[in-house]
CSV table of C-alpha atoms and ligand atoms in Angstrom, one decimal:
chain,number,residue,atom,x,y,z
E,1,MET,CA,-24.9,-41.8,-37.1
E,2,PRO,CA,-23.7,-45.4,-36.5
E,3,PRO,CA,-24.8,-46.8,-33.1
E,4,LYS,CA,-21.3,-47.0,-31.7
E,5,ASP,CA,-20.6,-43.3,-32.6
E,6,PHE,CA,-23.9,-42.3,-31.1
E,7,LEU,CA,-23.0,-44.0,-27.8
E,8,ASP,CA,-19.5,-42.5,-27.7
E,9,THR,CA,-21.0,-39.0,-28.2
E,10,ILE,CA,-23.5,-39.5,-25.3
E,11,ARG,CA,-20.7,-40.9,-23.1
E,12,LYS,CA,-18.5,-38.0,-23.9
E,13,GLY,CA,-21.3,-35.7,-22.8
E,14,ILE,CA,-21.6,-37.7,-19.5
E,15,ASP,CA,-17.8,-37.4,-18.9
E,16,GLU,CA,-18.0,-33.6,-19.4
E,17,VAL,CA,-20.8,-33.4,-16.9
E,18,ASP,CA,-18.9,-35.6,-14.4
E,19,GLU,CA,-15.8,-33.4,-14.7
E,20,ALA,CA,-17.9,-30.3,-13.9
E,21,ILE,CA,-19.6,-32.1,-11.0
E,22,THR,CA,-16.2,-33.2,-9.6
E,23,GLN,CA,-15.0,-29.6,-9.6
E,24,LEU,CA,-18.1,-28.4,-8.0
E,25,LEU,CA,-18.0,-31.2,-5.4
E,26,GLU,CA,-14.5,-30.2,-4.5
E,27,LYS,CA,-15.6,-26.6,-4.1
E,28,ARG,CA,-18.5,-27.8,-1.9
E,29,MET,CA,-16.2,-29.8,0.3
E,30,ASP,CA,-14.0,-26.7,0.8
E,31,HIS,CA,-17.1,-24.9,2.2
E,32,VAL,CA,-18.0,-28.0,4.3
E,33,ARG,CA,-14.5,-27.8,5.8
E,34,ASP,CA,-15.0,-24.2,6.7
E,35,VAL,CA,-18.3,-25.0,8.4
E,36,ALA,CA,-16.6,-27.9,10.3
E,37,GLU,CA,-13.8,-25.5,11.5
E,38,TYR,CA,-16.5,-23.1,12.7
E,39,LYS,CA,-18.4,-25.8,14.5
E,40,LYS,CA,-15.2,-27.1,16.0
E,41,LYS,CA,-14.5,-23.6,17.4
E,42,THR,CA,-18.0,-23.0,18.7
E,43,GLY,CA,-18.9,-26.6,19.8
E,44,MET,CA,-21.9,-26.6,17.5
E,45,ALA,CA,-23.5,-30.0,16.7
E,46,ILE,CA,-22.6,-31.5,13.4
E,47,LEU,CA,-26.1,-32.6,12.5
E,48,ASP,CA,-28.4,-29.7,11.7
E,49,SER,CA,-31.5,-31.4,10.5
E,50,SER,CA,-33.5,-28.3,9.7
E,51,ARG,CA,-30.6,-26.9,7.5
E,52,GLU,CA,-30.4,-30.3,5.8
E,53,ARG,CA,-34.2,-30.3,5.1
E,54,GLN,CA,-33.9,-26.8,3.7
E,55,VAL,CA,-31.0,-27.8,1.4
E,56,LEU,CA,-33.0,-30.9,0.1
E,57,ASP,CA,-36.2,-28.9,-0.4
E,58,ARG,CA,-34.4,-26.2,-2.3
E,59,ILE,CA,-32.6,-28.7,-4.5
E,60,LEU,CA,-35.8,-30.6,-5.3
E,61,SER,CA,-37.7,-27.5,-6.1
E,62,GLN,CA,-35.1,-26.8,-8.8
E,63,VAL,CA,-35.5,-30.2,-10.5
E,64,LYS,CA,-37.5,-29.6,-13.7
E,65,ASN,CA,-38.1,-33.2,-14.8
E,66,PRO,CA,-40.3,-35.0,-12.2
E,67,GLU,CA,-38.9,-38.3,-13.4
E,68,TYR,CA,-35.5,-37.5,-12.0
E,69,ARG,CA,-36.7,-36.2,-8.6
E,70,GLU,CA,-36.2,-39.4,-6.6
E,71,SER,CA,-32.8,-40.1,-8.1
E,72,ILE,CA,-31.6,-36.6,-7.4
E,73,LYS,CA,-33.0,-36.8,-3.9
E,74,SER,CA,-30.9,-40.0,-3.2
E,75,VAL,CA,-27.8,-38.4,-4.6
E,76,TYR,CA,-28.2,-35.4,-2.4
E,77,SER,CA,-29.0,-37.5,0.7
E,78,GLY,CA,-25.6,-39.2,0.1
E,79,ILE,CA,-23.8,-35.9,-0.3
E,80,LEU,CA,-25.3,-34.6,3.0
E,81,GLU,CA,-24.3,-37.9,4.8
E,82,VAL,CA,-20.7,-37.7,3.4
E,83,SER,CA,-20.5,-34.0,4.4
E,84,ARG,CA,-21.5,-34.9,8.0
E,85,GLN,CA,-18.9,-37.7,8.1
E,86,PHE,CA,-16.2,-35.3,6.8
E,87,GLN,CA,-17.1,-32.7,9.4
E,88,SER,CA,-17.1,-35.3,12.1
E,89,ARG,CA,-13.5,-36.4,11.1
E,90,ILE,CA,-12.3,-32.8,11.2
E,91,ILE,CA,-14.0,-32.1,14.5
E,92,SER,CA,-12.9,-35.3,16.3
E,93,SER,CA,-9.3,-35.2,15.2
E,94,ALA,CA,-7.5,-33.1,17.9
E,95,ALA,CA,-6.1,-30.2,15.9
E,96,GLY,CA,-5.4,-32.8,13.2
E,97,SER,CA,-2.7,-34.4,15.2
E,98,GLY,CA,-3.0,-38.1,15.9
E,99,PRO,CA,-6.2,-40.1,16.6
E,100,ALA,CA,-9.2,-38.9,18.6
E,101,ARG,CA,-9.2,-40.5,22.0
E,102,TYR,CA,-12.1,-42.1,23.9
E,103,GLY,CA,-12.1,-44.7,26.6
E,104,LEU,CA,-13.8,-46.7,29.4
E,105,VAL,CA,-13.4,-45.6,33.0
E,106,GLY,CA,-13.9,-48.3,35.7
E,107,GLU,CA,-12.2,-50.2,38.5
E,108,LYS,CA,-11.6,-53.6,36.9
E,109,LEU,CA,-11.8,-53.8,33.1
E,110,SER,CA,-9.9,-56.8,31.9
E,111,HIS,CA,-13.1,-58.6,30.8
E,112,SER,CA,-14.6,-55.6,29.0
E,113,LEU,CA,-15.8,-56.0,25.4
E,114,SER,CA,-15.9,-52.2,24.9
E,115,HIS,CA,-12.5,-51.8,23.3
E,116,ARG,CA,-13.5,-54.3,20.5
E,117,ILE,CA,-16.9,-52.8,20.0
E,118,HIS,CA,-15.7,-49.2,19.7
E,119,SER,CA,-12.7,-50.1,17.6
E,120,LEU,CA,-15.0,-51.7,15.1
E,121,PHE,CA,-17.3,-48.7,15.0
E,122,PHE,CA,-14.2,-46.4,14.4
E,123,LYS,CA,-13.0,-48.6,11.6
E,124,GLU,CA,-16.5,-48.8,10.0
E,125,SER,CA,-17.1,-45.1,10.2
E,126,GLY,CA,-13.7,-44.2,8.8
E,127,MET,CA,-12.5,-42.5,12.0
E,128,ASN,CA,-9.0,-42.1,13.1
E,129,ALA,CA,-9.7,-42.8,16.8
E,130,GLU,CA,-8.6,-45.0,19.7
E,131,TYR,CA,-10.5,-46.4,22.7
E,132,ASP,CA,-8.6,-47.2,25.9
E,133,LEU,CA,-9.5,-49.1,29.0
E,134,ILE,CA,-8.8,-46.7,31.9
E,135,GLU,CA,-8.7,-48.5,35.3
E,136,VAL,CA,-9.1,-45.9,38.1
E,137,LYS,CA,-8.8,-46.2,41.9
E,138,PRO,CA,-11.6,-44.4,43.7
E,139,GLU,CA,-9.3,-41.7,45.2
E,140,LYS,CA,-8.4,-40.6,41.6
E,141,LEU,CA,-12.0,-39.9,40.5
E,142,PRO,CA,-12.2,-36.2,41.6
E,143,ASN,CA,-9.5,-35.0,39.1
E,144,LEU,CA,-10.1,-37.7,36.5
E,145,LEU,CA,-12.2,-35.8,33.9
E,146,ASP,CA,-9.9,-32.7,33.9
E,147,SER,CA,-6.9,-35.0,33.5
E,148,LEU,CA,-8.4,-37.0,30.7
E,149,LYS,CA,-9.5,-33.8,28.9
E,150,SER,CA,-6.0,-32.3,29.2
E,151,ARG,CA,-4.6,-35.5,27.6
E,152,GLY,CA,-6.9,-35.0,24.6
E,153,TYR,CA,-9.8,-37.4,25.4
E,154,LEU,CA,-13.1,-36.2,23.8
E,155,GLY,CA,-15.4,-38.6,25.6
E,156,VAL,CA,-15.5,-41.6,28.0
E,157,ASN,CA,-17.8,-44.4,29.0
E,158,VAL,CA,-18.2,-45.0,32.8
E,159,THR,CA,-18.8,-48.3,34.4
E,160,ILE,CA,-18.9,-50.1,37.8
E,161,PRO,CA,-18.4,-48.7,40.4
E,162,TYR,CA,-18.5,-45.1,39.2
E,163,LYS,CA,-21.8,-44.6,37.3
E,164,LYS,CA,-23.2,-42.6,40.2
E,165,GLU,CA,-20.1,-41.2,41.8
E,166,ILE,CA,-19.2,-39.5,38.5
E,167,LEU,CA,-22.3,-37.2,38.7
E,168,ALA,CA,-20.4,-35.0,41.2
E,169,TYR,CA,-17.9,-34.0,38.6
E,170,LEU,CA,-20.3,-33.2,35.7
E,171,ASP,CA,-21.7,-29.8,34.5
E,172,SER,CA,-25.0,-31.1,33.1
E,173,LEU,CA,-27.1,-34.2,32.5
E,174,SER,CA,-29.3,-35.4,29.7
E,175,ASP,CA,-33.0,-36.0,30.5
E,176,GLU,CA,-32.6,-39.8,30.9
E,177,ALA,CA,-29.5,-39.5,33.0
E,178,LEU,CA,-31.3,-37.1,35.3
E,179,HIS,CA,-34.3,-39.6,35.5
E,180,ILE,CA,-32.0,-42.5,36.3
E,181,GLY,CA,-29.5,-40.8,38.5
E,182,ALA,CA,-26.5,-42.5,36.9
E,183,VAL,CA,-24.3,-41.9,33.9
E,184,ASN,CA,-22.4,-44.3,31.6
E,185,THR,CA,-21.3,-41.8,28.9
E,186,VAL,CA,-19.6,-38.5,29.3
E,187,CYS,CA,-18.9,-35.9,26.5
E,188,LEU,CA,-15.8,-33.9,27.4
E,189,SER,CA,-15.9,-31.3,24.6
E,190,GLY,CA,-17.3,-28.1,26.0
E,191,GLY,CA,-18.7,-28.6,29.5
E,192,TYR,CA,-18.8,-32.1,30.9
E,193,LYS,CA,-22.2,-33.6,30.0
E,194,GLY,CA,-23.4,-37.0,31.3
E,195,TYR,CA,-25.8,-39.4,29.5
E,196,ASN,CA,-27.1,-42.9,30.2
E,197,THR,CA,-27.0,-45.0,27.0
E,198,ASP,CA,-28.0,-48.2,28.8
E,199,TYR,CA,-31.5,-46.6,28.6
E,200,HIS,CA,-31.3,-46.3,24.8
E,201,GLY,CA,-29.5,-49.6,24.4
E,202,PHE,CA,-32.3,-51.4,26.3
E,203,GLY,CA,-35.0,-49.6,24.2
E,204,MET,CA,-33.2,-50.4,20.9
E,205,ALA,CA,-32.9,-54.1,21.9
E,206,LEU,CA,-36.7,-54.3,22.6
E,207,GLU,CA,-37.3,-52.6,19.2
E,208,GLU,CA,-35.0,-55.1,17.5
E,209,TYR,CA,-37.0,-58.0,19.1
E,210,GLY,CA,-40.3,-56.4,18.2
E,211,VAL,CA,-41.4,-56.1,21.9
E,212,LYS,CA,-43.8,-53.3,22.6
E,213,THR,CA,-43.7,-51.5,26.0
E,214,ALA,CA,-46.8,-49.4,25.6
E,215,GLY,CA,-49.5,-50.9,27.9
E,216,ALA,CA,-47.1,-53.8,28.9
E,217,ARG,CA,-47.0,-55.2,32.4
E,218,CYS,CA,-43.4,-55.6,33.2
E,219,ALA,CA,-41.4,-57.4,36.0
E,220,VAL,CA,-37.8,-56.3,36.7
E,221,LEU,CA,-35.6,-58.7,38.6
E,222,GLY,CA,-33.1,-56.8,40.8
E,223,SER,CA,-33.0,-53.2,42.1
E,224,GLY,CA,-29.4,-52.0,41.2
E,225,GLY,CA,-28.0,-49.7,38.5
E,226,ALA,CA,-29.2,-51.6,35.4
E,227,ALA,CA,-32.7,-51.9,36.9
E,228,ARG,CA,-32.8,-48.0,37.2
E,229,ALA,CA,-32.1,-47.6,33.5
E,230,VAL,CA,-34.6,-50.3,32.5
E,231,VAL,CA,-37.3,-48.9,34.8
E,232,ALA,CA,-36.8,-45.3,33.5
E,233,TYR,CA,-37.1,-46.5,29.9
E,234,LEU,CA,-40.3,-48.5,30.7
E,235,GLU,CA,-41.8,-45.5,32.6
E,236,ASP,CA,-41.0,-43.2,29.7
E,237,HIS,CA,-42.4,-45.6,27.1
E,238,GLY,CA,-45.9,-46.3,28.4
E,239,ALA,CA,-45.5,-49.5,30.5
E,240,SER,CA,-48.9,-50.0,32.2
E,241,GLY,CA,-47.3,-51.5,35.4
E,242,ILE,CA,-43.8,-52.2,36.7
E,243,THR,CA,-43.0,-54.6,39.5
E,244,ILE,CA,-39.5,-54.7,41.1
E,245,VAL,CA,-38.7,-58.3,42.1
E,246,SER,CA,-36.1,-58.2,44.8
E,247,ARG,CA,-34.5,-60.3,47.6
E,248,ASP,CA,-35.4,-57.4,49.9
E,249,PRO,CA,-38.7,-55.8,48.7
E,250,ASP,CA,-38.8,-53.4,51.7
E,251,SER,CA,-35.6,-51.7,50.6
E,252,ALA,CA,-36.5,-52.0,46.9
E,253,ILE,CA,-39.6,-49.9,47.7
E,254,MET,CA,-37.4,-47.1,49.1
E,255,LYS,CA,-35.3,-47.2,45.8
E,256,PHE,CA,-38.3,-47.2,43.5
E,257,PRO,CA,-41.1,-45.2,45.3
E,258,GLY,CA,-44.5,-45.7,43.7
E,259,LEU,CA,-43.7,-49.0,42.1
E,260,ASN,CA,-44.9,-52.5,43.2
E,261,CYS,CA,-42.3,-54.7,44.8
E,262,ALA,CA,-42.3,-58.5,45.1
E,263,ASP,CA,-40.2,-61.0,46.9
E,264,ILE,CA,-38.0,-63.0,44.4
E,265,SER,CA,-38.5,-66.2,46.3
E,266,THR,CA,-42.3,-66.3,45.9
E,267,PHE,CA,-42.7,-64.3,42.7
E,268,ARG,CA,-44.7,-65.7,39.8
E,269,ALA,CA,-44.4,-64.2,36.3
E,270,ALA,CA,-47.8,-65.4,35.0
E,271,GLY,CA,-49.8,-62.4,33.8
E,272,TYR,CA,-46.8,-60.3,33.0
E,273,ASP,CA,-45.9,-59.3,29.4
E,274,ILE,CA,-42.1,-58.7,29.8
E,275,LEU,CA,-39.7,-60.1,32.4
E,276,ILE,CA,-36.3,-58.5,32.6
E,277,ASN,CA,-33.4,-59.9,34.6
E,278,THR,CA,-31.1,-57.2,35.8
E,279,THR,CA,-29.4,-59.2,38.5
E,280,PRO,CA,-26.0,-60.7,37.9
E,281,VAL,CA,-27.2,-64.2,38.8
E,282,GLY,CA,-26.2,-66.7,36.1
E,283,MET,CA,-23.4,-64.6,34.8
E,284,HIS,CA,-19.9,-66.2,34.1
E,285,PRO,CA,-18.4,-67.9,36.1
E,286,ARG,CA,-21.5,-68.9,38.1
E,287,ILE,CA,-23.3,-70.1,35.0
E,288,SER,CA,-25.4,-72.9,36.7
E,289,GLU,CA,-27.4,-70.4,38.7
E,290,SER,CA,-30.7,-68.7,37.9
E,291,PRO,CA,-32.5,-65.8,39.7
E,292,LEU,CA,-35.9,-67.6,39.2
E,293,GLN,CA,-36.9,-71.3,39.0
E,294,LYS,CA,-38.5,-72.6,35.8
E,295,GLU,CA,-42.0,-72.8,37.3
E,296,GLN,CA,-41.8,-69.1,38.4
E,297,ILE,CA,-41.6,-67.9,34.8
E,298,THR,CA,-44.5,-69.8,33.2
E,299,GLY,CA,-47.1,-67.6,31.6
E,300,VAL,CA,-44.9,-64.6,30.9
E,301,LYS,CA,-44.8,-63.5,27.2
E,302,PHE,CA,-41.2,-62.4,26.8
E,303,VAL,CA,-38.0,-62.8,28.8
E,304,MET,CA,-34.9,-60.6,28.5
E,305,ASP,CA,-31.7,-61.3,30.4
E,306,LEU,CA,-29.3,-58.4,30.5
E,307,ILE,CA,-26.4,-60.9,30.9
E,308,TYR,CA,-24.5,-61.6,27.7
E,309,ASN,CA,-21.8,-64.0,29.0
E,310,PRO,CA,-22.8,-66.8,28.7
E,311,GLU,CA,-25.0,-66.3,25.6
E,312,LYS,CA,-27.6,-68.6,27.0
E,313,THR,CA,-28.2,-68.3,30.8
E,314,VAL,CA,-30.1,-70.9,32.8
E,315,LEU,CA,-33.0,-68.4,32.9
E,316,LEU,CA,-33.1,-68.2,29.1
E,317,ARG,CA,-32.8,-72.0,28.8
E,318,TYR,CA,-35.9,-72.3,31.0
E,319,ALA,CA,-37.7,-69.7,28.8
E,320,GLU,CA,-36.8,-71.7,25.7
E,321,GLU,CA,-38.0,-75.0,27.3
E,322,LEU,CA,-41.3,-73.3,28.0
E,323,CYS,CA,-41.5,-71.8,24.4
E,324,ILE,CA,-41.3,-68.3,25.7
E,325,PRO,CA,-39.6,-65.8,23.3
E,326,CYS,CA,-36.4,-64.6,24.9
E,327,ALA,CA,-33.2,-62.7,24.3
E,328,ASN,CA,-29.9,-62.0,26.1
E,329,GLY,CA,-28.1,-58.7,26.7
E,330,ILE,CA,-25.6,-58.6,23.8
E,331,TYR,CA,-27.8,-56.4,21.5
E,332,MET,CA,-28.3,-53.9,24.4
E,333,LEU,CA,-24.6,-53.9,25.2
E,334,VAL,CA,-23.6,-53.1,21.6
E,335,ALA,CA,-26.5,-50.7,21.1
E,336,GLN,CA,-25.6,-48.6,24.1
E,337,ALA,CA,-22.0,-48.4,22.7
E,338,LEU,CA,-23.4,-47.2,19.4
E,339,ARG,CA,-25.5,-44.5,21.1
E,340,SER,CA,-22.3,-43.3,23.0
E,341,GLU,CA,-20.6,-43.0,19.7
E,342,GLU,CA,-23.5,-41.0,18.3
E,343,ILE,CA,-23.2,-38.6,21.2
E,344,TRP,CA,-19.5,-38.1,20.9
E,345,GLN,CA,-19.5,-37.9,17.1
E,346,ARG,CA,-22.7,-35.8,17.0
E,347,ARG,CA,-24.2,-37.7,14.2
E,348,THR,CA,-26.5,-40.7,13.5
E,349,LEU,CA,-24.7,-44.0,12.8
E,350,ASP,CA,-26.0,-46.9,10.8
E,351,LYS,CA,-27.9,-49.3,13.1
E,352,ALA,CA,-26.6,-52.2,11.0
E,353,LEU,CA,-23.2,-51.8,12.8
E,354,ILE,CA,-24.8,-53.3,15.9
E,355,ASN,CA,-25.3,-56.8,14.3
E,356,LYS,CA,-21.9,-56.5,12.6
E,357,ALA,CA,-20.2,-56.0,15.9
E,358,ILE,CA,-22.2,-58.8,17.5
E,359,GLU,CA,-21.1,-61.2,14.7
E,360,GLU,CA,-17.5,-60.2,15.3
E,361,ILE,CA,-17.8,-60.8,19.0
E,362,ARG,CA,-19.3,-64.2,18.3
E,363,ARG,CA,-16.3,-65.1,16.1
E,364,GLY,CA,-14.2,-64.6,19.2
I,401,NAP,P1,-25.9,-54.1,40.6
I,401,NAP,O1,-26.0,-52.6,40.7
I,401,NAP,O2,-25.0,-54.8,41.5
I,401,NAP,O3,-27.4,-54.6,40.8
I,401,NAP,C1,-27.7,-55.9,40.7
I,401,NAP,C2,-29.0,-56.2,41.5
I,401,NAP,O4,-29.3,-57.6,41.4
I,401,NAP,C3,-28.8,-55.9,43.0
I,401,NAP,O5,-29.2,-54.6,43.3
I,401,NAP,C4,-29.7,-57.0,43.6
I,401,NAP,O6,-31.1,-56.5,43.8
I,401,NAP,C5,-29.8,-58.1,42.6
I,401,NAP,N1,-28.9,-59.2,43.0
I,401,NAP,C6,-27.6,-59.2,43.3
I,401,NAP,N2,-27.2,-60.4,43.7
I,401,NAP,C7,-28.2,-61.2,43.7
I,401,NAP,C8,-28.4,-62.6,44.0
I,401,NAP,N3,-27.4,-63.4,44.4
I,401,NAP,N4,-29.7,-63.1,43.9
I,401,NAP,C9,-30.7,-62.3,43.4
I,401,NAP,N5,-30.6,-61.0,43.2
I,401,NAP,C10,-29.4,-60.4,43.3
I,401,NAP,O7,-25.5,-54.5,39.2
I,401,NAP,P2,-25.9,-53.7,37.8
I,401,NAP,O8,-24.9,-52.7,37.4
I,401,NAP,O9,-27.3,-53.3,37.9
I,401,NAP,O10,-25.8,-54.9,36.7
I,401,NAP,C11,-26.6,-56.1,36.8
I,401,NAP,C12,-26.4,-57.0,35.6
I,401,NAP,O11,-26.8,-56.4,34.4
I,401,NAP,C13,-24.9,-57.4,35.4
I,401,NAP,O12,-24.9,-58.8,35.1
I,401,NAP,C14,-24.5,-56.6,34.3
I,401,NAP,O13,-23.4,-57.2,33.5
I,401,NAP,C15,-25.8,-56.5,33.5
I,401,NAP,N6,-25.8,-55.3,32.6
I,401,NAP,C16,-25.9,-55.5,31.3
I,401,NAP,C17,-26.0,-54.5,30.4
I,401,NAP,C18,-26.1,-54.7,28.9
I,401,NAP,O14,-25.8,-53.8,28.1
I,401,NAP,N7,-26.4,-55.9,28.5
I,401,NAP,C19,-26.0,-53.2,30.9
I,401,NAP,C20,-25.9,-53.0,32.3
I,401,NAP,C21,-25.8,-54.1,33.1
I,401,NAP,P3,-31.9,-56.8,45.1
I,401,NAP,O15,-31.0,-56.5,46.3
I,401,NAP,O16,-33.1,-56.0,45.1
I,401,NAP,O17,-32.3,-58.3,45.1
């Protein structure tokens, strides 16, 4: 047979197989839709890792030619991922009418970056969803979650000054929120469950910068809400010692019983592995201030400032001048938002979205 005819014949065979696969995939998606409808009714999680493992194992055990195993595994991993995304879209679209609704609850929100970050995540994950900034007066808090749910909201973030106050209106808490005693993410489908994704965002940022917490000696500047999330993460991930550095060490000891507390005016970071600024000192518009003087941070191995506006605080400038590796809080901010999305959408999202969102924020 001439080479051209030979190729045409093979390609015709491939086309026939593709046709059969397309029909089968459509049939498969019909079943996936039925599963999504069931999960929507029952509130079951989208991701069922043990079921996915079973499916993959079964498929691979049926592959006769070992040379094709890895390729078929990749194809099926893709099919499982697409099925999860499809289920997520069905579950998060309120009865198929209009976009799914999420938002940020706080008192003053005009400077928040959350709308931009979440809108980008929705776009990238193909979701028909909206994220609103919901400014709330304290007296409206008691009925807020019921009111939001009745208006179709599926989840909200919570920020200053309601991260603790919101606890009174929740049905349950995740482990880290219980440890911290504050919530920044609430899932409204089913009972109201609170999470603290600052905890995860902080951990993901350290991972991104290659900073190990196991066995690390850590100093945390400030004793407020962000310090609680940071300390909980460090305690849960093997830090060998944590010192709270405060303007008022006596009251800091009451907030963090069992930890060392030091006075911020006399503190020296030499001998510590990680120094984390959780105070607002140096944040826009007071960008010429620093919680510590340059000589106070000599000798520490890594400095993280939770502030992200400005990108480089005076504290980070000092660290750079002393050749100490350092990072600001933007990765943590975007990572905590991604974690909130994962909780609401009940699926794992691509971590690459974090740097994508950071680039977009930098573009302005
Ligand atoms: P907060 O509850 O008000 O706590 C801040 C703490 O900083 C206070 O408890 C205080 O501790 C200390 N402090 C306040 N003013 C100070 C001053 N003039 N000098 C020295 N220390 C001072 O605030 P927060 O919610 O923890 O937030 C703190 C910062 O973290 C903010 O800049 C916020 O934007 C940032 N943050 C960033 C992320 C992120 O994702 N990147 C997440 C959460 C928070 P003492 O009284 O013990 O000194």
